[in-house]
mmCIF file of N, CA and C in Angstrom:
data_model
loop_
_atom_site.group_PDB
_atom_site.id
_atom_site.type_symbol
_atom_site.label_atom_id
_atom_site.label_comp_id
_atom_site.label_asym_id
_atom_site.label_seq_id
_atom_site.Cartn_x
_atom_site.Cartn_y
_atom_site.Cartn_z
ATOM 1 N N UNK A 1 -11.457 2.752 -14.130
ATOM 2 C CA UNK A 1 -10.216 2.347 -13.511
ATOM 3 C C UNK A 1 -10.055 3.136 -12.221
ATOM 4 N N UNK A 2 -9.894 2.187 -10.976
ATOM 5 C CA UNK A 2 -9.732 3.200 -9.801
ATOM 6 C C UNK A 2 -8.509 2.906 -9.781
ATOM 7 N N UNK A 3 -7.304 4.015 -9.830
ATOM 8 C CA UNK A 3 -6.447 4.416 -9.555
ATOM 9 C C UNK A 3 -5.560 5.107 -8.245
ATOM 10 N N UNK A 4 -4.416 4.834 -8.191
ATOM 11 C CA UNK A 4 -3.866 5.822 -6.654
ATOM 12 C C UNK A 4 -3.684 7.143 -7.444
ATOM 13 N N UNK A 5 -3.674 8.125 -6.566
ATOM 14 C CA UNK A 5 -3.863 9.612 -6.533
ATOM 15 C C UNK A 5 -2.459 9.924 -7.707
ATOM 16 N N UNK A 6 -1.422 9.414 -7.406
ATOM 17 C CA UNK A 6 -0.299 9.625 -8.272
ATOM 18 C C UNK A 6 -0.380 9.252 -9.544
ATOM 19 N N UNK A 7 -0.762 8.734 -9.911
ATOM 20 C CA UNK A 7 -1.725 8.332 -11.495
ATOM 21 C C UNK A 7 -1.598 9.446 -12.054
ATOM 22 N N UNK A 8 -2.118 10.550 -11.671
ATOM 23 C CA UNK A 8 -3.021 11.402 -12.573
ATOM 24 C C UNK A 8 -2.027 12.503 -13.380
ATOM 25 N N UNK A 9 -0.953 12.327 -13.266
ATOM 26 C CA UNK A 9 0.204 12.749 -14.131
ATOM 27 C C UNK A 9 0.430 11.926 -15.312
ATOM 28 N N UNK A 10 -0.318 11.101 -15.355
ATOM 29 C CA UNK A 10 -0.128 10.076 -16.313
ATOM 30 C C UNK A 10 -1.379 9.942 -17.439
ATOM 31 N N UNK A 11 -2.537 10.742 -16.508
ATOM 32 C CA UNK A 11 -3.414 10.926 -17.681
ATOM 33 C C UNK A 11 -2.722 11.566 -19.129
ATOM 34 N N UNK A 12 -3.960 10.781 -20.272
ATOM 35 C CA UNK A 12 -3.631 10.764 -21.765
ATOM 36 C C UNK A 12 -2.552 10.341 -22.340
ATOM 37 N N UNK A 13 -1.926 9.719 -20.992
ATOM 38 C CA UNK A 13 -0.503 9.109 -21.769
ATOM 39 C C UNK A 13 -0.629 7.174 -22.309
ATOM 40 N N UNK A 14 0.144 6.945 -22.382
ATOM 41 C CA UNK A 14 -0.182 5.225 -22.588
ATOM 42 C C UNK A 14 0.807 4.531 -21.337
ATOM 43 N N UNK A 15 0.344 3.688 -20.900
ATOM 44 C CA UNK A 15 0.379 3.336 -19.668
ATOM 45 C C UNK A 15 0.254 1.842 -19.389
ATOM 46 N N UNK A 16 1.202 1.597 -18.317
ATOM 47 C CA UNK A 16 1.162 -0.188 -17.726
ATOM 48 C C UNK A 16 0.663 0.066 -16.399
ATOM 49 N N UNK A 17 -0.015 -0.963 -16.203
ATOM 50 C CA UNK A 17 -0.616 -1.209 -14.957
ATOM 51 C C UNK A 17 -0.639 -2.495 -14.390
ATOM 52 N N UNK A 18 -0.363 -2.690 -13.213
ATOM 53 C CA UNK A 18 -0.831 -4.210 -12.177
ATOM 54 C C UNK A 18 -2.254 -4.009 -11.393
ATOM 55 N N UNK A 19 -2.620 -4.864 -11.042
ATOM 56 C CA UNK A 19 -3.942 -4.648 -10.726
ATOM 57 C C UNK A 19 -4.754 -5.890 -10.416
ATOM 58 N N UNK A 20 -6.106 -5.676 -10.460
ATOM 59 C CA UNK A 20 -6.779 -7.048 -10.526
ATOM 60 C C UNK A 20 -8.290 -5.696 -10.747
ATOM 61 N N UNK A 21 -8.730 -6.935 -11.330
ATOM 62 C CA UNK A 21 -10.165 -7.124 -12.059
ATOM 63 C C UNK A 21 -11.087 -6.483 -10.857
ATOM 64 N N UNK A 22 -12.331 -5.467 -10.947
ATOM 65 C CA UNK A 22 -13.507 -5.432 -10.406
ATOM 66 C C UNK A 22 -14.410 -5.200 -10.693
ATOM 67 N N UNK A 23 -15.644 -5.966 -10.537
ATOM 68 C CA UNK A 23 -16.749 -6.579 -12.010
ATOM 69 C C UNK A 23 -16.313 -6.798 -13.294
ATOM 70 N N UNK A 24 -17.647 -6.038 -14.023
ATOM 71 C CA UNK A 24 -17.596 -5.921 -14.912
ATOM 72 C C UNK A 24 -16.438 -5.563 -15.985
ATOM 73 N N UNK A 25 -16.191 -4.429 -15.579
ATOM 74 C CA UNK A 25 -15.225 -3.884 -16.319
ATOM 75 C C UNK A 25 -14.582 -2.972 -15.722
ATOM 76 N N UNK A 26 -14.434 -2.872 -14.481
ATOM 77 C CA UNK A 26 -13.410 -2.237 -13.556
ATOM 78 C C UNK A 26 -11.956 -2.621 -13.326
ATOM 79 N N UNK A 27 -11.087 -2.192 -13.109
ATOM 80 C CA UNK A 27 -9.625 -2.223 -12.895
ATOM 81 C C UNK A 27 -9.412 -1.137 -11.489
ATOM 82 N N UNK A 28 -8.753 -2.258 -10.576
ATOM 83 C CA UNK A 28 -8.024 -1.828 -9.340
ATOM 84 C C UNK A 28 -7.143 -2.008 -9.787
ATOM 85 N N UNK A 29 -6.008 -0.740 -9.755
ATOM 86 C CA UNK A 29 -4.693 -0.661 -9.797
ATOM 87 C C UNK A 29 -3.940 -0.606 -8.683
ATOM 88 N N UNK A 30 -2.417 -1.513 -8.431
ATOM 89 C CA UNK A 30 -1.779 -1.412 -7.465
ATOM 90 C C UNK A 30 -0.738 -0.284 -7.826
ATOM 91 N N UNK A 31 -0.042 -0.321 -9.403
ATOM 92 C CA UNK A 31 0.721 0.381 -9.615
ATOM 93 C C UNK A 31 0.259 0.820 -11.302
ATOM 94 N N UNK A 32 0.751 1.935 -11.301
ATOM 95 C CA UNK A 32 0.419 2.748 -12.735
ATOM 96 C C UNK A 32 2.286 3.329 -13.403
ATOM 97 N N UNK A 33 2.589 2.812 -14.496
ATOM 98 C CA UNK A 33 4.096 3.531 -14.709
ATOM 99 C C UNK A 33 3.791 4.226 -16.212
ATOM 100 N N UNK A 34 4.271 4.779 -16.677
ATOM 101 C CA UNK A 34 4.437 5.156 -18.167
ATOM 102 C C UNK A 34 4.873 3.620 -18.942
ATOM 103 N N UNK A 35 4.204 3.472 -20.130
ATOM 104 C CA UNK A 35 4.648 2.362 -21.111
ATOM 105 C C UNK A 35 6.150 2.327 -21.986
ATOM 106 N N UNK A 36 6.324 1.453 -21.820
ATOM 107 C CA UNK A 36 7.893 1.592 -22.235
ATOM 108 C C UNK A 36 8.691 1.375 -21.235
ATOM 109 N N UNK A 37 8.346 1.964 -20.180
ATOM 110 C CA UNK A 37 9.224 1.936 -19.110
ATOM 111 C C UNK A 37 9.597 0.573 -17.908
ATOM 112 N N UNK A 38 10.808 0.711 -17.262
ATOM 113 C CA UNK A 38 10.599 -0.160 -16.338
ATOM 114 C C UNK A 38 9.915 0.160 -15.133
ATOM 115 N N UNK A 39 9.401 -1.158 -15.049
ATOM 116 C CA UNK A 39 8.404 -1.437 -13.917
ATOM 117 C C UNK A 39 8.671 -0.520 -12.241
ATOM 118 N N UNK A 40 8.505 0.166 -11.882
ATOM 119 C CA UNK A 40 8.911 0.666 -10.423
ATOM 120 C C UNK A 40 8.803 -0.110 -9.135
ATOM 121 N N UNK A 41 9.733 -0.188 -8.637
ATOM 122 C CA UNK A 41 10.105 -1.493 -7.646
ATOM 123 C C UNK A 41 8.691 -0.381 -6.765
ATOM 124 N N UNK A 42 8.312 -1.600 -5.541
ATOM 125 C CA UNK A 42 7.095 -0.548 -4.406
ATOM 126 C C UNK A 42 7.968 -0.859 -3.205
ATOM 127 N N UNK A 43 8.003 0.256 -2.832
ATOM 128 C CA UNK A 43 8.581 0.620 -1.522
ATOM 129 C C UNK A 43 7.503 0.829 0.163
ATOM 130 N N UNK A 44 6.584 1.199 -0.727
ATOM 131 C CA UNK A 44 5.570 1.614 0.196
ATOM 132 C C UNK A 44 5.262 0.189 1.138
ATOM 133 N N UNK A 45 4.936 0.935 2.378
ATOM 134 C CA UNK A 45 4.524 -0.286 3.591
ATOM 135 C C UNK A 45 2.607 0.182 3.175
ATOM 136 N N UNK A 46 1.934 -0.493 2.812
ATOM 137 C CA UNK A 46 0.235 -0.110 3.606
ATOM 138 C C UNK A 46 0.078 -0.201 4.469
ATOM 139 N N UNK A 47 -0.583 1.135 5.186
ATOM 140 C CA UNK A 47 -1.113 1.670 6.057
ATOM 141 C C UNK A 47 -1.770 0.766 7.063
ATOM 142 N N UNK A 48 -2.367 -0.559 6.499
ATOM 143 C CA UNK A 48 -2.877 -1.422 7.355
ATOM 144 C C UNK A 48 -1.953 -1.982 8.113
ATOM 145 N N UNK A 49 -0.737 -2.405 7.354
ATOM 146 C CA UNK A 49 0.147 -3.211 8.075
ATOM 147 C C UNK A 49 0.602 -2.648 8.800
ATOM 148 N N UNK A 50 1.298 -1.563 8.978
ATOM 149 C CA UNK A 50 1.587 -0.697 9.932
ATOM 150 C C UNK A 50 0.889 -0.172 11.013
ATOM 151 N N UNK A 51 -0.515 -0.361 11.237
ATOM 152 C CA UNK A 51 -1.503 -0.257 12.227
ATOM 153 C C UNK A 51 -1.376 -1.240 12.856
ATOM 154 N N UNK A 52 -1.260 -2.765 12.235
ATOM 155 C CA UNK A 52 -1.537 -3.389 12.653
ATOM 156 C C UNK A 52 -0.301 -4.304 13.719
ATOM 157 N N UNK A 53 1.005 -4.225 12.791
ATOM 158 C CA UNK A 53 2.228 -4.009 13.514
ATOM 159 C C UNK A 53 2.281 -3.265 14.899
ATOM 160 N N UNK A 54 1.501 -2.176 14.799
ATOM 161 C CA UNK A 54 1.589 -1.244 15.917
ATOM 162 C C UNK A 54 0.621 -1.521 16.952
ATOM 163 N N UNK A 55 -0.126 -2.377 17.006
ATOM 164 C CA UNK A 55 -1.221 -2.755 18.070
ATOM 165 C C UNK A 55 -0.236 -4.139 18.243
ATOM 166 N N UNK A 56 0.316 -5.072 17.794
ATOM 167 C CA UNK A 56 1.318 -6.216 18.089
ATOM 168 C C UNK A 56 2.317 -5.631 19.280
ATOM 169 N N UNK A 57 2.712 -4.930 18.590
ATOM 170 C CA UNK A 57 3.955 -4.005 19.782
ATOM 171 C C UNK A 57 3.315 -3.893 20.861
ATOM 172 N N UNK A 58 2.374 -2.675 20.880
ATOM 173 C CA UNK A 58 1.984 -2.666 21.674
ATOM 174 C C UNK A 58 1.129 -3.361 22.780
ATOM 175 N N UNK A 59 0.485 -4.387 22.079
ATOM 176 C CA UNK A 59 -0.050 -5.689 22.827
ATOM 177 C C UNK A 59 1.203 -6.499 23.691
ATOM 178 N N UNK A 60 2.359 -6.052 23.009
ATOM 179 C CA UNK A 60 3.845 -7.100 24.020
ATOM 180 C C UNK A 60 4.351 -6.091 25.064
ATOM 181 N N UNK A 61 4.063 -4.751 24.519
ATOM 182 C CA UNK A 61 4.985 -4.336 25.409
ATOM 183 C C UNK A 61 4.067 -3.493 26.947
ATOM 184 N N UNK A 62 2.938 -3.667 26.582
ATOM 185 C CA UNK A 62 1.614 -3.044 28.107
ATOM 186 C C UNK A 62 2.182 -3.922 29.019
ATOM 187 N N UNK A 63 2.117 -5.428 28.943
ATOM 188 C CA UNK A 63 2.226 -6.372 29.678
ATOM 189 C C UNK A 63 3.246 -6.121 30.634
ATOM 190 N N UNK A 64 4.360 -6.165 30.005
ATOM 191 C CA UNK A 64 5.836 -5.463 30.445
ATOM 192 C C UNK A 64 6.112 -4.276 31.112
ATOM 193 N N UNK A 65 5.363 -3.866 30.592
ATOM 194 C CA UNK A 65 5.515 -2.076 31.333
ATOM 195 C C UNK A 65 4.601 -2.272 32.332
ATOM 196 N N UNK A 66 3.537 -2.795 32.372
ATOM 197 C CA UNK A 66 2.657 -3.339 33.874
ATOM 198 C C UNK A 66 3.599 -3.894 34.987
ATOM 199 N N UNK A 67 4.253 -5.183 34.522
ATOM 200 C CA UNK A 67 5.038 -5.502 35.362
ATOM 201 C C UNK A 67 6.214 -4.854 35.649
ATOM 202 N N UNK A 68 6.492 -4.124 34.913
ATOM 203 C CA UNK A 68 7.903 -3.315 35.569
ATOM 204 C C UNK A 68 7.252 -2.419 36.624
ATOM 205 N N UNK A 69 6.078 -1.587 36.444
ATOM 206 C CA UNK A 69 5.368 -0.890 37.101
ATOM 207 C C UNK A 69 5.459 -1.243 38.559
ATOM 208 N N UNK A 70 4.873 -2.551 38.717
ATOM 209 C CA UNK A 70 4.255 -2.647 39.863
ATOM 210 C C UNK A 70 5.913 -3.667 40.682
ATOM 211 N N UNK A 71 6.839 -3.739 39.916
ATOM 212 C CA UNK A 71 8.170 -4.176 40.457
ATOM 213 C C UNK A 71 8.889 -3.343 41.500
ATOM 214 N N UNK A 72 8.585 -1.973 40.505
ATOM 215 C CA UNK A 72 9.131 -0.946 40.952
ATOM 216 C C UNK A 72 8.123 -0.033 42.586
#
């Protein structure tokens, strides 16, 4: 089971997980909670999206700042 780093407080305990399948008998986990419990809403943005958000911006706003540049 590849797990996120925060998992590992949770070793030997019994446990719910979301995830999806890899091969054989692997498990990618998105989220790991204690059993019994309710599910933990995800708050987290990934890191990709936020890179990638950030090259968008910045792809709108060079243009702009070029032309203000050379306005001025």
């Amino acid at each position: 089971m590849d797990a996120p780093r925060s998992a590992r407080r949770l070793v030997g305990r019994e446990v719910e997980v979301t995830g999806h399948r890899a091969g054989f008998n692997g498990l990618i986990c998105k989220q790991v909670w204690p059993a019994g419990t309710a599910q933990p809403r995800r708050m987290q943005l990934p890191i990709e999206r936020l890179l990638v958000g950030g090259f968008v911006i910045y792809g709108l706003l060079a243009p702009l700042a070029g032309l203000a540049g050379q306005l001025s």
